Short mmCIF file of C-alpha atoms in Angstrom, two decimals:
data_model
loop_
_atom_site.label_atom_id
_atom_site.label_comp_id
_atom_site.label_asym_id
_atom_site.label_seq_id
_atom_site.Cartn_x
_atom_site.Cartn_y
_atom_site.Cartn_z
CA MET P 92 9.79 16.82 25.80
CA ASP P 93 7.54 19.31 27.66
CA LYS P 94 5.13 20.85 25.19
CA LYS P 95 1.71 22.10 26.11
CA ILE P 96 -1.08 19.87 24.88
CA ASP P 97 -4.07 20.72 27.03
CA ARG P 98 -3.31 21.28 30.68
CA CYS P 99 -7.01 21.18 31.60
CA ARG P 100 -7.35 17.61 30.38
CA CYS P 101 -6.82 14.90 32.98
CA SER P 102 -6.94 11.95 30.59
CA LYS P 103 -4.42 10.97 27.97
CA VAL P 104 -4.93 11.67 24.27
CA HIS P 105 -5.53 8.59 22.14
CA PHE P 106 -5.51 8.28 18.35
CA VAL P 107 -5.25 5.69 15.59
CA HIS P 108 -2.75 6.09 12.76
CA CYS P 109 -3.27 3.98 9.64
CA ALA P 110 -2.40 4.34 5.96
CA ASP P 111 -2.51 2.64 2.56
CA ILE P 112 -6.00 1.20 2.86
CA HIS P 113 -6.34 0.89 -0.94
CA ILE P 114 -10.10 0.34 -1.12
CA GLY P 115 -10.92 -1.02 -4.57
CA THR P 116 -7.73 -3.02 -5.15
CA ASP P 117 -8.32 -5.92 -7.53
CA ARG P 118 -5.22 -8.10 -7.26
CA PHE P 119 -6.26 -10.73 -9.78
CA GLY P 120 -8.50 -8.80 -12.15
CA GLU P 121 -11.58 -10.80 -11.19
CA GLY P 122 -12.88 -8.85 -8.19
CA VAL P 123 -12.85 -11.87 -5.88
CA THR P 124 -10.69 -10.27 -3.16
CA GLU P 125 -11.69 -6.60 -3.48
CA ARG P 126 -13.74 -6.71 -0.29
CA ASP P 127 -10.66 -7.74 1.72
CA PHE P 128 -9.43 -4.14 1.77
CA THR P 129 -12.74 -2.77 3.03
CA ASP P 130 -12.98 -5.50 5.68
CA SER P 131 -9.49 -4.70 6.93
CA PHE P 132 -10.35 -0.99 7.18
CA ASN P 133 -13.59 -1.74 9.05
CA HIS P 134 -11.60 -3.83 11.52
CA VAL P 135 -9.51 -0.75 12.40
CA VAL P 136 -12.68 1.33 12.65
CA GLU P 137 -14.11 -1.13 15.17
CA PHE P 138 -10.88 -0.99 17.18
CA ALA P 139 -10.97 2.83 17.26
CA ILE P 140 -14.55 2.80 18.55
CA GLN P 141 -13.78 0.22 21.24
CA GLN P 142 -10.81 2.27 22.43
CA LYS P 143 -12.80 5.52 22.27
CA VAL P 144 -9.95 7.33 20.54
CA ASP P 145 -9.93 11.11 20.21
CA PHE P 146 -9.20 11.11 16.48
CA PHE P 147 -8.32 8.85 13.55
CA LEU P 148 -5.47 9.55 11.08
CA ILE P 149 -5.30 8.27 7.48
CA ALA P 150 -1.86 8.95 5.97
CA GLY P 151 -2.85 8.62 2.31
CA ASP P 152 -4.15 6.08 -0.21
CA LEU P 153 -7.63 5.53 1.16
CA PHE P 154 -8.47 4.44 -2.38
CA ASN P 155 -6.43 2.41 -4.84
CA LYS P 156 -7.29 4.64 -7.81
CA SER P 157 -8.39 8.19 -8.40
CA ARG P 158 -11.28 6.87 -10.51
CA ILE P 159 -13.42 4.70 -8.27
CA THR P 160 -16.70 2.85 -8.61
CA PRO P 161 -19.88 3.70 -6.66
CA LEU P 162 -19.31 0.50 -4.64
CA HIS P 163 -15.83 1.62 -3.54
CA LEU P 164 -17.16 5.04 -2.54
CA SER P 165 -19.96 3.38 -0.59
CA ASP P 166 -17.46 1.11 1.18
CA ALA P 167 -15.44 4.15 2.30
CA GLU P 168 -18.56 6.03 3.41
CA GLU P 169 -19.66 3.01 5.44
CA GLY P 170 -16.52 2.89 7.61
CA LEU P 171 -16.09 6.66 7.84
CA GLY P 172 -19.78 7.05 8.65
CA ILE P 173 -19.45 4.73 11.65
CA LEU P 174 -16.59 6.85 13.02
CA LYS P 175 -18.63 10.01 12.43
CA ARG P 176 -21.62 8.65 14.33
CA HIS P 177 -19.36 7.86 17.27
CA GLY P 178 -17.95 11.37 17.30
CA ILE P 179 -14.44 10.38 16.19
CA PRO P 180 -13.02 12.95 13.74
CA VAL P 181 -11.06 11.53 10.80
CA ILE P 182 -8.05 13.54 9.61
CA ALA P 183 -6.73 12.48 6.21
CA ILE P 184 -4.35 13.37 3.42
CA GLU P 185 -4.21 12.26 -0.20
CA GLY P 186 -1.70 9.65 -1.31
CA ASN P 187 -0.34 9.13 -4.81
CA HIS P 188 -3.12 6.63 -5.56
CA ASP P 189 -5.86 9.03 -4.48
CA ASN P 190 -4.71 11.68 -6.93
CA SER P 191 -5.23 11.78 -10.69
CA PRO P 192 -2.55 9.75 -12.52
CA SER P 193 -2.56 12.35 -15.28
CA TYR P 194 -1.36 14.93 -12.74
CA ILE P 195 -3.96 17.42 -13.91
CA GLU P 196 -5.05 19.64 -11.03
CA ARG P 197 -8.47 18.38 -9.98
CA GLU P 198 -10.31 17.41 -6.85
CA SER P 199 -10.03 13.85 -5.56
CA TRP P 200 -12.76 11.72 -4.03
CA LEU P 201 -11.29 12.56 -0.64
CA SER P 202 -12.26 16.18 -1.36
CA TYR P 203 -15.82 14.98 -1.88
CA LEU P 204 -15.76 13.01 1.39
CA SER P 205 -14.39 16.10 3.11
CA THR P 206 -17.22 18.33 1.85
CA LYS P 207 -19.69 15.69 3.08
CA GLN P 208 -17.99 15.90 6.51
CA TYR P 209 -16.87 12.29 6.59
CA LEU P 210 -13.30 13.49 7.13
CA LYS P 211 -11.11 16.57 7.21
CA LEU P 212 -8.77 16.56 4.21
CA LEU P 213 -5.61 18.52 5.00
CA LYS P 214 -3.49 20.10 2.25
CA ILE P 215 -0.59 22.52 2.31
CA ARG P 216 -0.82 24.54 -0.89
CA PHE P 217 1.97 26.69 -2.28
CA ASN P 218 2.05 30.12 -3.83
CA GLY P 219 5.37 29.83 -5.63
CA GLN P 220 7.89 29.12 -2.86
CA ILE P 221 5.56 30.23 -0.07
CA PRO P 222 3.50 27.57 1.73
CA ILE P 223 -0.06 28.50 2.67
CA LEU P 224 -0.79 27.18 6.15
CA LYS P 225 -4.34 28.17 7.00
CA PRO P 226 -6.34 26.54 9.81
CA TRP P 227 -9.16 24.17 9.01
CA ASP P 228 -12.35 25.88 7.86
CA ASP P 229 -15.52 23.85 8.38
CA VAL P 230 -17.47 26.00 5.95
CA ASP P 231 -15.11 25.64 3.00
CA SER P 232 -13.83 22.19 4.08
CA ILE P 233 -10.23 23.21 3.50
CA GLY P 234 -7.15 23.78 5.62
CA ALA P 235 -3.51 22.88 6.21
CA TYR P 236 -3.90 22.02 9.88
CA VAL P 237 -6.49 21.34 12.55
CA ASP P 238 -6.34 21.52 16.35
CA ILE P 239 -7.84 18.69 18.42
CA ASN P 240 -7.53 18.55 22.21
CA GLY P 241 -4.59 20.93 22.12
CA ILE P 242 -2.70 18.92 19.50
CA ARG P 243 -2.04 20.54 16.14
CA ILE P 244 -2.18 18.21 13.14
CA TYR P 245 -0.63 19.29 9.83
CA GLY P 246 -1.21 17.45 6.55
CA ALA P 247 0.88 17.72 3.39
CA GLY P 248 -0.25 14.77 1.25
CA TYR P 249 2.04 13.30 -1.40
CA LEU P 250 4.88 15.63 -2.43
CA GLY P 251 6.94 13.18 -4.50
CA ALA P 252 10.43 14.30 -5.48
CA THR P 253 9.83 17.75 -3.96
CA THR P 254 9.36 16.38 -0.42
CA GLY P 255 12.72 17.50 0.98
CA ARG P 256 12.60 21.01 -0.45
CA ARG P 257 8.98 21.57 0.53
CA LEU P 258 9.57 20.48 4.11
CA GLU P 259 12.32 23.11 4.30
CA LEU P 260 9.88 25.76 3.07
CA ILE P 261 7.11 24.63 5.46
CA LYS P 262 9.23 24.47 8.63
CA PRO P 263 9.40 28.22 9.45
CA TYR P 264 5.58 28.38 9.49
CA ILE P 265 5.14 25.64 12.10
CA GLU P 266 4.53 26.79 15.66
CA LYS P 267 7.18 25.29 17.91
CA ASP P 268 5.88 25.54 21.47
CA ARG P 269 3.10 22.98 21.17
CA PHE P 270 2.68 19.30 20.34
CA ASN P 271 2.63 18.89 16.55
CA ILE P 272 1.72 15.93 14.35
CA PHE P 273 2.62 16.00 10.65
CA ILE P 274 0.90 13.63 8.18
CA LEU P 275 2.92 12.89 5.04
CA HIS P 276 2.61 10.30 2.28
CA SER P 277 6.22 9.50 1.47
CA GLY P 278 8.59 6.59 1.21
CA LEU P 279 11.89 6.60 3.02
CA THR P 280 14.98 5.59 1.09
CA GLY P 281 16.61 2.41 2.38
CA VAL P 282 13.65 0.89 4.23
CA LEU P 283 12.63 -1.48 1.42
CA PRO P 284 14.66 -1.97 -1.79
CA GLU P 285 11.63 -1.60 -4.07
CA PHE P 286 10.56 1.71 -2.51
CA GLY P 287 12.33 5.01 -2.98
CA GLY P 288 11.35 8.29 -1.38
CA ALA P 289 12.76 11.06 0.75
CA THR P 290 15.98 10.53 2.65
CA LYS P 291 16.03 10.40 6.44
CA GLU P 292 17.96 13.66 6.41
CA GLU P 293 15.24 15.38 4.37
CA ILE P 294 12.55 14.29 6.82
CA GLU P 295 14.66 15.29 9.82
CA VAL P 296 14.63 18.92 8.69
CA VAL P 297 11.40 19.32 10.69
CA LYS P 298 12.35 17.13 13.63
CA ASP P 299 12.72 20.02 16.07
CA VAL P 300 9.20 21.29 15.35
CA ILE P 301 7.32 18.01 14.77
CA ASP P 302 6.74 15.52 17.59
CA TYR P 303 5.03 12.74 15.65
CA MET P 304 5.69 12.22 11.94
CA ALA P 305 2.78 10.12 10.64
CA LEU P 306 3.87 8.52 7.37
CA GLY P 307 2.17 6.37 4.78
CA HIS P 308 3.29 4.89 1.42
CA ILE P 309 5.62 2.02 2.39
CA HIS P 310 3.58 -1.11 3.00
CA GLN P 311 5.60 -2.45 5.91
CA ARG P 312 5.72 -1.13 9.45
CA TYR P 313 8.77 0.79 10.62
CA VAL P 314 9.60 3.25 13.39
CA LEU P 315 12.63 5.51 13.54
CA GLU P 316 13.80 7.22 16.73
CA ASN P 317 10.29 7.21 18.21
CA TRP P 318 9.12 10.13 16.07
CA ILE P 319 8.85 8.74 12.50
CA PHE P 320 6.04 6.19 12.33
CA ASN P 321 4.86 4.20 9.31
CA PRO P 322 2.22 1.51 9.95
CA GLY P 323 2.31 -0.27 6.58
CA SER P 324 -0.70 -1.13 4.44
CA LEU P 325 -3.66 -2.86 6.06
CA GLU P 326 -3.93 -5.63 3.43
CA ASN P 327 -1.39 -7.19 1.06
CA TRP P 328 -1.61 -4.81 -1.90
CA ARG P 329 0.57 -7.22 -3.89
CA ILE P 330 0.54 -10.91 -3.05
CA GLU P 331 4.31 -10.79 -2.52
CA GLU P 332 3.72 -8.47 0.45
CA ALA P 333 2.59 -11.48 2.46
CA GLY P 334 6.31 -11.91 3.05
CA TYR P 335 6.50 -8.60 4.94
CA LYS P 336 6.87 -9.20 8.65
CA GLU P 337 4.56 -6.51 9.97
CA LYS P 338 1.80 -4.31 8.62
CA GLY P 339 -1.15 -2.82 10.42
CA PHE P 340 -1.88 0.33 12.44
CA PHE P 341 -0.77 2.29 15.48
CA HIS P 342 -2.81 3.11 18.54
CA VAL P 343 -0.92 6.06 20.00
CA VAL P 344 -1.28 7.46 23.50
CA ILE P 345 0.11 10.89 24.37
CA ASP P 346 0.62 12.09 27.92
CA PRO P 347 -1.07 15.52 28.18
CA ILE P 348 1.50 16.87 30.63
CA THR P 349 4.87 15.66 29.34
CA GLY P 350 3.98 15.03 25.69
CA ARG P 351 5.41 11.52 25.99
CA ILE P 352 4.47 9.26 23.05
CA GLU P 353 3.37 5.68 23.69
CA PRO P 354 2.89 3.91 20.34
CA HIS P 355 1.21 0.51 20.32
CA PHE P 356 1.32 -1.41 17.06
CA TYR P 357 -1.38 -3.88 16.01
CA GLN P 358 -1.33 -6.29 13.12
CA SER P 359 -4.23 -5.67 10.75
CA LYS P 360 -6.84 -8.20 9.72
CA ARG P 361 -5.70 -9.78 6.46
CA ARG P 362 -6.76 -12.69 4.31
CA GLU P 363 -4.63 -15.78 4.92
CA THR P 364 -2.01 -15.82 2.17
CA HIS P 365 0.64 -18.46 1.41
CA LEU P 366 3.73 -17.85 -0.68
CA LYS P 367 5.07 -21.26 -1.68
CA THR P 368 8.16 -22.10 -3.70
CA ILE P 369 9.06 -25.47 -5.22
CA LEU P 370 12.59 -26.11 -6.49
CA LEU P 371 12.46 -28.70 -9.26
CA PRO P 372 15.34 -31.12 -9.85
CA ASN P 373 16.88 -31.44 -13.30
CA PHE P 374 14.03 -33.47 -14.83
CA ASN P 375 13.97 -34.62 -18.47
CA ALA P 376 10.19 -34.81 -18.93
CA PRO P 377 7.22 -32.60 -17.98
CA LYS P 378 5.39 -35.55 -16.43
CA GLN P 379 8.20 -36.04 -13.90
CA ALA P 380 8.00 -32.37 -12.94
CA THR P 381 4.23 -32.40 -12.53
CA GLU P 382 4.31 -35.52 -10.35
CA TYR P 383 7.04 -33.99 -8.18
CA ILE P 384 5.01 -30.79 -7.72
CA LEU P 385 1.86 -32.68 -6.78
CA ASN P 386 3.81 -34.75 -4.25
CA GLU P 387 5.20 -31.59 -2.61
CA ILE P 388 1.71 -30.10 -2.35
CA GLU P 389 0.51 -33.09 -0.32
CA SER P 390 2.50 -31.97 2.73
CA TRP P 391 1.08 -28.44 2.88
CA GLU P 392 -1.34 -27.22 5.54
CA ILE P 393 -3.46 -24.38 4.19
CA GLY P 394 -6.80 -23.03 5.41
CA LYS P 395 -9.89 -22.61 3.28
CA SER P 396 -10.63 -19.34 1.43
CA SER P 397 -6.96 -18.39 1.47
CA ILE P 398 -4.76 -17.08 -1.33
CA ILE P 399 -2.00 -19.34 -2.65
CA GLN P 400 0.87 -18.22 -4.83
CA LEU P 401 3.15 -21.02 -5.98
CA THR P 402 6.45 -20.14 -7.64
CA LEU P 403 8.32 -22.82 -9.61
CA ILE P 404 12.09 -22.45 -9.79
CA GLY P 405 15.01 -24.56 -10.91
CA TYR P 406 16.35 -25.88 -14.21
CA VAL P 407 14.71 -28.60 -16.33
CA GLN P 408 15.78 -30.29 -19.57
CA PHE P 409 12.65 -29.28 -21.52
CA SER P 410 10.69 -26.15 -22.30
CA PRO P 411 9.31 -24.94 -18.95
CA PHE P 412 6.21 -23.64 -20.72
CA VAL P 413 4.82 -27.12 -21.31
CA ILE P 414 4.28 -27.62 -17.57
CA GLU P 415 0.54 -28.14 -17.00
CA ILE P 416 -0.09 -25.04 -14.89
CA GLU P 417 -3.87 -25.35 -15.05
CA GLU P 418 -3.69 -28.94 -13.78
CA ILE P 419 -1.60 -27.78 -10.83
CA LYS P 420 -4.08 -25.00 -10.07
CA ASP P 421 -7.00 -27.42 -10.24
CA ILE P 422 -5.30 -29.70 -7.72
CA LEU P 423 -4.71 -26.79 -5.35
CA TYR P 424 -8.33 -25.67 -5.61
CA LYS P 425 -9.66 -29.17 -4.93
CA ARG P 426 -7.33 -29.90 -2.02
CA PHE P 427 -7.40 -26.59 -0.11
CA SER P 428 -10.52 -24.70 -1.37
CA PRO P 429 -8.66 -21.38 -1.65
CA ILE P 430 -10.35 -18.25 -2.95
CA MET P 431 -7.55 -17.70 -5.48
CA VAL P 432 -4.50 -19.53 -6.81
CA ASN P 433 -1.63 -18.01 -8.78
CA VAL P 434 1.21 -20.08 -10.23
CA VAL P 435 4.38 -18.25 -11.29
CA ASN P 436 6.64 -20.22 -13.64
CA LYS P 437 10.26 -19.13 -13.19
CA LEU P 438 11.86 -22.37 -14.35
CA ASN P 439 15.17 -21.96 -16.21
CA GLU P 440 15.33 -18.27 -15.23
CA SER P 441 17.65 -18.24 -12.27
CA LEU P 442 20.78 -19.79 -13.80
CA PRO P 443 23.21 -17.41 -15.54
CA GLY P 444 24.03 -18.23 -19.13
CA VAL P 445 20.99 -20.47 -19.57
CA SER P 446 18.72 -19.44 -22.41
CA SER P 447 15.40 -20.87 -23.43
CA SER P 448 15.97 -19.84 -27.05
CA ARG P 449 16.42 -23.47 -28.09
CA ASP P 450 12.81 -24.05 -27.14
CA LYS P 451 11.34 -21.04 -28.91
CA GLY P 452 10.14 -23.08 -31.82
CA SER P 453 7.51 -24.66 -29.57
CA ILE P 454 6.57 -21.44 -27.76
CA SER P 455 3.90 -18.98 -28.82
CA ARG P 456 4.76 -15.54 -30.10
CA GLU P 457 3.14 -14.03 -26.99
CA GLN P 458 5.37 -16.06 -24.67
CA ILE P 459 8.51 -15.08 -26.61
CA GLU P 460 7.48 -11.44 -26.38
CA LYS P 461 6.95 -11.79 -22.64
CA GLU P 462 10.38 -13.40 -22.21
CA GLU P 463 12.11 -10.61 -24.10
CA ILE P 464 10.34 -7.83 -22.19
CA LYS P 465 11.23 -9.44 -18.88
CA ARG P 466 14.85 -9.87 -19.99
CA ILE P 467 15.10 -6.15 -20.81
CA ILE P 468 13.60 -5.19 -17.44
CA GLN P 469 15.99 -7.52 -15.61
CA GLU P 470 18.99 -6.10 -17.45
CA ARG P 471 18.08 -2.55 -16.50
CA GLY P 472 17.81 -3.58 -12.85
CA LYS P 473 15.43 -0.80 -11.79
CA PHE P 474 12.69 -3.04 -10.38
CA PRO P 475 14.37 -5.87 -8.44
CA GLY P 476 11.81 -8.45 -7.38
CA PHE P 477 9.05 -6.94 -9.49
CA GLU P 478 10.11 -7.96 -13.00
CA GLU P 479 7.10 -10.23 -13.39
CA GLN P 480 4.61 -7.50 -12.44
CA ILE P 481 6.26 -4.86 -14.63
CA THR P 482 6.25 -7.27 -17.57
CA GLU P 483 2.54 -7.90 -17.08
CA ILE P 484 1.69 -4.21 -17.03
CA VAL P 485 3.72 -3.56 -20.21
CA LEU P 486 1.79 -6.30 -22.00
CA ARG P 487 -1.51 -5.12 -20.58
CA VAL P 488 -0.91 -1.51 -21.63
CA LYS P 489 0.06 -2.66 -25.11
CA LYS P 490 -3.17 -4.62 -25.41
CA MET P 491 -5.20 -1.63 -24.22
CA ALA P 492 -3.48 0.71 -26.66
CA LEU P 493 -4.14 -1.64 -29.58
CA ALA P 494 -7.78 -1.76 -28.49
CA LYS P 495 -7.78 2.06 -28.64
CA GLU P 496 -8.83 2.49 -25.01
CA ASP P 497 -8.75 6.08 -23.74
CA ASN P 498 -5.56 7.50 -22.23
CA GLU P 499 -7.11 8.13 -18.82
CA THR P 500 -8.05 4.47 -18.43
CA ILE P 501 -4.55 3.38 -19.45
CA LEU P 502 -3.01 5.84 -16.99
CA ASP P 503 -5.21 4.44 -14.22
CA VAL P 504 -3.89 0.95 -14.96
CA ILE P 505 -0.28 2.13 -14.84
CA HIS P 506 -0.96 4.10 -11.67
CA SER P 507 -2.48 1.07 -9.93
CA PHE P 508 0.89 -0.71 -10.19
CA VAL P 509 2.87 2.15 -8.61
CA PRO P 510 3.73 1.37 -4.95
#
C-alpha cells in the first residue's frame, strides 16, 4: 500500500475509533446504571487526550434513543467538549439508535451537536440512485467527507438493508489515489448469530478504494483482513453481552509514507458484571431448591457495586414459579452489595416434551400469557438467545398500548431493544 497521506508530515497519524456508546441506556428500567455508559465514553476521551490523537471517530449510536433527556445531551456535550478544548476533531455518523424509530425524515441530536461544533456529522445523501458526496462545509455543518492531515474520511451512517447496493453506487465517486477511511454503521452476517447485516462480499465492493473500514453496530470486537474494523460497544448494552470476549476501542496509527495501518485494541472501562447459572437437581419441593441455590451462592467471589444475573435451569417436580426469587435476590444483595441483581427463571424450559401446563392452575394469568408468548417466539426461531427479552418487550408494548400511550413513545421502546 503506497498512498499519499501527507508527505510533509514527519510524524505518524493517530486516531481513535469507537462505536455504540449508547448514552442513556437504562438496562433495568430504574436508572441505576445509566451513568455507566457515559463513564465508559469519558474513559476513551481521556485516552485520546493522553495519546494526543489527530482525530476521534464515532461509528454510530452515540445515543441509545433518538429522543433523549437533557441529562443525556449534557453527558454527551461534556465528553465531546473536552475533546474540542484539546483540539481533537470528532468525526461521527448516525447509527440506527440515533435516528427516529418512526423513520420520518428529521434531524437527529447528532445534527444539533454538529451545528454546535462538538463534532462533524458525515452523511452521504442520495438523489435517486446518485450519491451526493460533497466535502464538509463548516458554515452549513454538512458534508459526506472531511480531510484531516491528508486522510479523507467518508461517513455513510446506517443504511440497513440497502447497504450493499448503496456501497456499489458510492464507489465510483471515491477518489482512489489517497488514503481513505469509510465510517459505516452496519452488522456483518455471520459474526454473531443474533446480528444480521451486510455480507462480507457486499462490504468488499469498496475494498480497492477504502483503506480502513470503520464499522459500528455489532457489540463485539472483530477485525477482518486488516481493513474491516469493528470495536464493539463500550459498555454491555444487554447484560448477556458480558459473555462477549472483547469490546472496546481502537487506537490506530498510520504511517504517513507507506500508509501502513497499525491497529491497537483496548478493552473499554465497564462495570463488573457476573453471569451465573445454577443447574438444579430434580427436587420435589421448593424449599430444597432454595436451599441448594443459597448453598451455591456461598462459593462465589463477587466485587461490590457489580451487576449479577443469575439464571436457574434444570427440571424440578413442582411449579418453577413458586421459587422465592425475591428471597434469592435479597441474599445476593446482602452478601455481595451489588448495584443490581436480576434472576432469570428458566426451570423446566430446556427439556423437550416437558410442559408446565399441569401447573397452570396455580399460576397467574400474566405468567401463563408470558409462557405462551415465549413459546411462540421460540417456535419461530428468529431470535435465538433473546427469547426472554423479546417476550418482555411484547408484554411491555401491550401494557403501554392499553394505557393509550402515544405511538412515538411506544416506537422508542421497541427501538431501544433493537441491536
